Short mmCIF file of C-alpha atoms and ligand atoms in Angstrom, two decimals:
data_model
loop_
_atom_site.label_atom_id
_atom_site.label_comp_id
_atom_site.label_asym_id
_atom_site.label_seq_id
_atom_site.Cartn_x
_atom_site.Cartn_y
_atom_site.Cartn_z
CA MET A 18 0.00 0.00 0.00
CA GLU A 19 1.11 3.57 -0.70
CA THR A 20 1.38 5.77 2.34
CA LEU A 21 -0.72 8.91 2.53
CA LYS A 22 1.70 10.53 4.94
CA GLY A 23 2.88 13.86 3.51
CA LYS A 24 0.81 13.54 0.31
CA ASN A 25 -0.85 16.73 -0.89
CA VAL A 26 -4.53 15.88 -1.21
CA LEU A 27 -7.27 18.24 -2.40
CA ILE A 28 -10.87 17.38 -1.59
CA ALA A 29 -13.18 19.56 -3.69
CA GLY A 30 -16.68 19.43 -2.20
CA ALA A 31 -15.36 18.77 1.29
CA THR A 32 -18.53 20.18 2.87
CA GLY A 33 -20.58 17.27 1.52
CA SER A 34 -21.29 14.02 3.36
CA ILE A 35 -18.68 11.94 1.54
CA GLY A 36 -16.16 14.79 1.27
CA SER A 37 -16.27 15.68 4.96
CA ALA A 38 -15.92 12.04 6.06
CA LEU A 39 -13.00 11.70 3.67
CA ALA A 40 -11.26 14.82 5.02
CA LYS A 41 -11.14 13.21 8.48
CA LEU A 42 -9.75 9.93 7.14
CA MET A 43 -7.10 11.73 5.11
CA THR A 44 -5.81 13.98 7.90
CA GLY A 45 -5.90 10.95 10.22
CA SER A 46 -3.53 9.20 7.79
CA GLY A 47 -1.05 12.07 7.81
CA ALA A 48 -1.90 13.61 4.42
CA ASN A 49 -1.54 17.37 3.84
CA VAL A 50 -5.22 17.95 3.18
CA TYR A 51 -6.59 20.94 1.28
CA ILE A 52 -10.35 21.35 1.42
CA ALA A 53 -12.59 23.37 -0.88
CA GLY A 54 -16.28 24.14 -0.86
CA ARG A 55 -18.76 26.92 -1.57
CA ASN A 56 -20.09 27.40 1.96
CA THR A 57 -17.76 29.20 4.39
CA GLY A 58 -19.57 28.15 7.54
CA LYS A 59 -19.61 24.46 6.59
CA LEU A 60 -15.96 24.66 5.51
CA LYS A 61 -14.96 26.00 8.92
CA THR A 62 -16.76 23.13 10.64
CA VAL A 63 -15.09 20.52 8.41
CA ALA A 64 -11.70 22.17 8.95
CA ALA A 65 -12.19 22.05 12.72
CA THR A 66 -13.41 18.44 12.88
CA ALA A 67 -10.85 17.13 10.39
CA ASN A 68 -7.97 19.22 11.73
CA VAL A 69 -7.24 21.06 8.50
CA PRO A 70 -5.13 24.25 9.02
CA SER A 71 -6.91 27.47 7.96
CA GLY A 72 -4.30 28.11 5.24
CA ARG A 73 -5.49 25.00 3.41
CA VAL A 74 -9.17 25.91 3.31
CA TYR A 75 -10.57 27.35 0.08
CA GLU A 76 -13.93 28.83 -0.78
CA PHE A 77 -14.76 28.07 -4.40
CA ASP A 78 -17.65 27.50 -6.76
CA ILE A 79 -17.03 24.70 -9.24
CA THR A 80 -19.35 26.31 -11.80
CA ASP A 81 -17.23 29.48 -11.83
CA ALA A 82 -14.07 29.18 -13.96
CA ALA A 83 -12.34 32.17 -12.32
CA SER A 84 -12.97 30.84 -8.83
CA VAL A 85 -11.64 27.37 -9.69
CA GLN A 86 -8.52 28.84 -11.30
CA ARG A 87 -7.93 31.21 -8.36
CA MET A 88 -7.97 28.29 -5.94
CA ALA A 89 -5.64 26.25 -8.14
CA ASP A 90 -3.20 29.15 -8.51
CA GLU A 91 -3.09 29.70 -4.74
CA ILE A 92 -2.53 26.00 -4.00
CA ASN A 93 -0.05 25.48 -6.82
CA ALA A 94 2.01 28.45 -5.61
CA GLN A 95 2.62 26.60 -2.31
CA ILE A 96 3.54 23.11 -3.55
CA PRO A 97 5.00 21.45 -6.67
CA SER A 98 1.66 19.76 -7.39
CA ILE A 99 -1.40 18.21 -5.81
CA ASP A 100 -0.68 14.48 -5.49
CA ILE A 101 -4.30 13.41 -5.22
CA LEU A 102 -7.26 15.40 -6.54
CA ILE A 103 -10.60 14.12 -5.32
CA ASN A 104 -13.79 15.66 -6.63
CA THR A 105 -16.71 15.03 -4.30
CA THR A 106 -18.80 17.94 -5.55
CA GLY A 107 -22.04 17.22 -7.32
CA ILE A 108 -25.75 17.92 -7.45
CA GLY A 109 -28.64 15.60 -8.19
CA ILE A 110 -31.76 16.90 -9.90
CA ILE A 111 -33.93 13.84 -10.37
CA LYS A 112 -37.28 14.36 -12.06
CA PRO A 113 -39.12 13.27 -15.20
CA VAL A 114 -38.09 15.04 -18.36
CA GLU A 115 -41.36 17.00 -18.71
CA ALA A 116 -40.85 18.43 -15.20
CA LEU A 117 -37.18 19.24 -15.80
CA SER A 118 -36.55 22.88 -16.71
CA PRO A 119 -33.81 23.87 -19.18
CA GLY A 120 -32.17 25.73 -16.29
CA GLU A 121 -32.07 22.59 -14.15
CA PHE A 122 -30.64 20.59 -17.03
CA GLN A 123 -27.94 23.24 -17.57
CA LEU A 124 -27.12 23.47 -13.86
CA SER A 125 -26.63 19.69 -13.72
CA LEU A 126 -24.18 19.85 -16.62
CA GLN A 127 -22.46 22.98 -15.30
CA THR A 128 -21.86 21.48 -11.87
CA ASN A 129 -21.18 17.82 -12.55
CA LEU A 130 -19.55 17.99 -15.97
CA THR A 131 -18.26 21.46 -16.87
CA GLY A 132 -17.24 22.02 -13.24
CA THR A 133 -15.15 18.84 -13.25
CA PHE A 134 -13.60 19.94 -16.54
CA LEU A 135 -12.62 23.29 -14.96
CA LEU A 136 -11.20 21.59 -11.88
CA VAL A 137 -9.13 19.02 -13.79
CA LYS A 138 -7.96 21.63 -16.30
CA ALA A 139 -6.73 23.84 -13.45
CA PHE A 140 -4.63 21.14 -11.75
CA LEU A 141 -3.51 18.98 -14.66
CA PRO A 142 -0.65 21.22 -15.96
CA LYS A 143 1.24 20.91 -12.64
CA MET A 144 0.58 17.18 -12.52
CA LYS A 145 1.95 16.95 -16.06
CA GLU A 146 5.02 18.94 -15.02
CA VAL A 147 5.83 16.46 -12.26
CA LYS A 148 4.45 13.62 -14.42
CA ARG A 149 2.39 12.04 -11.64
CA GLY A 150 -0.86 12.35 -9.75
CA LEU A 151 -4.16 10.66 -9.06
CA ILE A 152 -7.54 12.09 -10.01
CA ILE A 153 -10.68 10.55 -8.54
CA ASN A 154 -14.22 11.43 -9.61
CA ILE A 155 -17.53 9.91 -8.56
CA PRO A 156 -19.77 9.39 -11.57
CA GLY A 157 -21.87 6.93 -9.58
CA VAL A 158 -23.77 4.02 -11.10
CA LEU A 159 -25.99 6.54 -12.90
CA GLY A 160 -22.92 7.30 -15.00
CA LYS A 161 -23.08 3.72 -16.24
CA VAL A 162 -26.71 2.56 -16.13
CA PRO A 163 -29.91 4.50 -16.79
CA MET A 164 -32.68 5.28 -14.31
CA ALA A 165 -36.07 6.90 -14.91
CA GLY A 166 -35.95 10.55 -13.88
CA ALA A 167 -32.18 10.80 -14.21
CA ALA A 168 -31.95 12.41 -17.67
CA ALA A 169 -30.09 15.51 -16.47
CA TYR A 170 -28.01 13.74 -13.82
CA SER A 171 -27.03 10.85 -16.09
CA ALA A 172 -26.25 13.18 -18.99
CA SER A 173 -23.76 14.94 -16.71
CA LYS A 174 -22.30 11.74 -15.25
CA TYR A 175 -22.07 9.75 -18.52
CA GLY A 176 -20.37 12.87 -19.94
CA LEU A 177 -17.99 12.92 -16.98
CA VAL A 178 -17.00 9.30 -17.66
CA GLY A 179 -16.37 9.99 -21.35
CA MET A 180 -14.37 13.12 -20.54
CA MET A 181 -12.16 11.38 -17.96
CA GLN A 182 -11.58 8.41 -20.27
CA SER A 183 -10.41 10.81 -22.99
CA ILE A 184 -8.14 12.66 -20.57
CA ARG A 185 -6.72 9.28 -19.53
CA GLU A 186 -5.62 8.81 -23.15
CA GLU A 187 -3.98 12.26 -23.14
CA VAL A 188 -1.88 11.55 -20.05
CA LYS A 189 -1.00 7.92 -20.61
CA ARG A 190 2.70 8.64 -21.11
CA THR A 191 2.85 10.06 -17.59
CA ASP A 192 2.21 8.50 -14.17
CA ILE A 193 -1.06 10.37 -13.84
CA ARG A 194 -3.77 7.93 -12.79
CA ILE A 195 -7.48 8.42 -13.27
CA THR A 196 -10.10 6.59 -11.24
CA ASN A 197 -13.85 6.69 -11.76
CA LEU A 198 -15.81 5.55 -8.73
CA PHE A 199 -19.26 4.17 -9.48
CA LEU A 200 -21.17 4.40 -6.23
CA GLY A 201 -24.71 3.19 -5.76
CA GLY A 202 -26.98 5.00 -3.32
CA VAL A 203 -25.14 6.62 -0.42
CA ASP A 204 -27.11 7.97 2.53
CA SER A 205 -26.01 11.58 2.31
CA SER A 206 -27.31 15.14 2.08
CA PHE A 207 -27.42 14.55 -1.69
CA TRP A 208 -30.89 13.01 -1.16
CA ASP A 209 -32.26 15.81 1.06
CA THR A 210 -33.71 17.77 -1.85
CA ILE A 211 -34.65 14.84 -4.10
CA ASP A 212 -38.36 14.08 -4.22
CA LEU A 213 -38.16 10.31 -4.62
CA ARG A 214 -39.12 7.49 -2.29
CA VAL A 215 -35.80 5.87 -1.38
CA GLN A 216 -34.77 3.69 1.54
CA ARG A 217 -31.89 5.68 2.94
CA ASP A 218 -31.34 3.21 5.76
CA LYS A 219 -30.50 0.54 3.14
CA MET A 220 -27.92 2.72 1.40
CA ILE A 221 -24.14 2.76 1.83
CA ARG A 222 -23.08 5.06 4.68
CA ALA A 223 -21.16 8.17 3.64
CA GLU A 224 -18.28 7.10 5.91
CA GLU A 225 -18.07 3.77 4.05
CA ALA A 226 -18.03 5.51 0.67
CA ALA A 227 -15.25 7.76 2.00
CA LYS A 228 -13.34 4.68 3.15
CA ALA A 229 -13.51 3.27 -0.41
CA ILE A 230 -11.89 6.47 -1.71
CA TRP A 231 -9.30 6.39 1.06
CA PHE A 232 -8.52 2.79 0.02
CA LEU A 233 -8.19 3.81 -3.65
CA CYS A 234 -5.69 6.51 -2.69
CA GLN A 235 -3.38 3.93 -1.12
CA GLN A 236 -3.12 1.55 -4.07
CA PRO A 237 0.44 0.71 -5.17
CA VAL A 238 1.58 2.88 -8.07
CA SER A 239 2.61 -0.12 -10.18
CA GLY A 240 -1.04 -0.40 -11.19
CA VAL A 241 -4.14 1.73 -11.47
CA VAL A 242 -7.70 1.13 -10.38
CA SER A 243 -9.39 2.71 -13.38
CA GLU A 244 -12.89 1.91 -12.08
CA MET A 245 -14.46 0.81 -8.84
CA VAL A 246 -18.12 -0.13 -8.30
CA LEU A 247 -19.58 -0.03 -4.79
CA GLN A 248 -23.31 -0.55 -4.39
CA PRO A 249 -25.75 -1.22 -1.56
CA PHE A 250 -25.98 -5.00 -1.17
CA ASN A 251 -29.75 -5.09 -1.63
CA HIS A 252 -29.81 -2.77 -4.64
CA GLN A 253 -27.25 -3.82 -7.21
CA ALA A 254 -27.92 -2.00 -10.47
CA ILE A 255 -24.82 -3.23 -12.27
N1 LIG B 1331 -25.19 10.12 -2.45
C1 LIG B 1331 -25.32 9.23 -3.43
O1 LIG B 1331 -26.23 8.36 -3.43
C2 LIG B 1331 -24.35 9.24 -4.58
C3 LIG B 1331 -24.31 8.12 -5.44
C4 LIG B 1331 -23.44 8.11 -6.51
C5 LIG B 1331 -22.61 9.20 -6.73
N2 LIG B 1331 -22.66 10.27 -5.89
C6 LIG B 1331 -21.77 11.40 -6.17
O2 LIG B 1331 -20.88 11.54 -5.08
C7 LIG B 1331 -20.45 12.91 -4.96
C8 LIG B 1331 -20.59 13.35 -3.51
O3 LIG B 1331 -21.96 13.27 -3.14
P1 LIG B 1331 -22.51 13.27 -1.62
O4 LIG B 1331 -23.38 12.07 -1.51
O5 LIG B 1331 -21.42 13.49 -0.65
O6 LIG B 1331 -23.49 14.54 -1.72
P2 LIG B 1331 -23.50 15.90 -0.89
O7 LIG B 1331 -23.43 15.62 0.56
O8 LIG B 1331 -24.71 16.64 -1.41
O9 LIG B 1331 -22.17 16.65 -1.35
C9 LIG B 1331 -22.06 17.35 -2.55
C10 LIG B 1331 -21.03 18.44 -2.40
O10 LIG B 1331 -20.98 19.19 -3.63
C11 LIG B 1331 -20.90 20.55 -3.27
N3 LIG B 1331 -21.32 21.42 -4.37
C12 LIG B 1331 -22.47 21.39 -5.07
N4 LIG B 1331 -22.46 22.38 -5.97
C13 LIG B 1331 -21.27 23.03 -5.84
C14 LIG B 1331 -20.69 24.15 -6.46
N5 LIG B 1331 -21.31 24.81 -7.44
N6 LIG B 1331 -19.44 24.53 -6.08
C15 LIG B 1331 -18.78 23.87 -5.09
N7 LIG B 1331 -19.31 22.83 -4.43
C16 LIG B 1331 -20.54 22.42 -4.81
C17 LIG B 1331 -21.83 20.66 -2.07
O11 LIG B 1331 -21.64 21.89 -1.41
P3 LIG B 1331 -22.65 22.41 -0.25
O12 LIG B 1331 -22.24 21.66 0.99
O13 LIG B 1331 -22.39 23.86 -0.18
O14 LIG B 1331 -24.04 22.06 -0.71
C18 LIG B 1331 -21.34 19.47 -1.29
O15 LIG B 1331 -20.14 19.77 -0.63
C19 LIG B 1331 -21.29 13.69 -5.97
O16 LIG B 1331 -20.55 13.85 -7.17
C20 LIG B 1331 -22.46 12.75 -6.26
O17 LIG B 1331 -23.02 12.97 -7.54
C21 LIG B 1331 -23.50 10.31 -4.81
#
């Protein structure tokens, strides 16, 4: 296993359920953790519970190119490169197509797809300079299999998979690794605003999803986990 001690790890979306659980695991393993999110109050709480120094806490909006680049410039000025970039941002707008507004469709793409593009684009040049790095995204199983009501969400997540697979081709002469994590339902704040009858008590716990990412980050560098699927035992879609 690769040690996380001293690794520079950025968790974008660290105020979310999976991101905040992951921040704790990462600092507990001795990583130099940088956290980013759009909500200052929540960021402060995560920083305090995960023991992240204030100088490594960034307010950013993944849909705003200037804000993403500003964060990357500030982080990249301090270190040669981020070793592990983990994107746990994301929104889920789940509703039938006739109820889905063009604005909601656009926001899904802007956050889950264009936002990831902006984030990866901002950190990739430094990773290319040092010729190594690990980038983890969470397309979820809805980036691989369809579900009624998921037109906007799946469009963004299938797009994310295609984009990351293409970027993988671009960087294959370097030691930059790309992992797509296909999670099934995770009991998290993601579901708070989704009007769908789901059994949250049967879902994966956010801490367990975070542990899967933590595990991925410690894989030996002789190989790469290009995909991982983790689903609730009683609801296996793949
Ligand atoms: N939960 C599931 O069942 C499930 C299943 C498969 C895949 N996933 C994926 O896993 C990832 C993490 O989800 P989660 O379950 O931890 O959900 P979550 O608790 O809702 O976390 C999502 C995070 O994204 C952040 N975010 C949303 N829009 C943003 C923006 N414009 N700029 C910056 N940050 C933004 C949220 O910030 P705020 O805290 O400010 O809202 C929050 O930190 C997402 O990509 C999601 O699609 C989740």
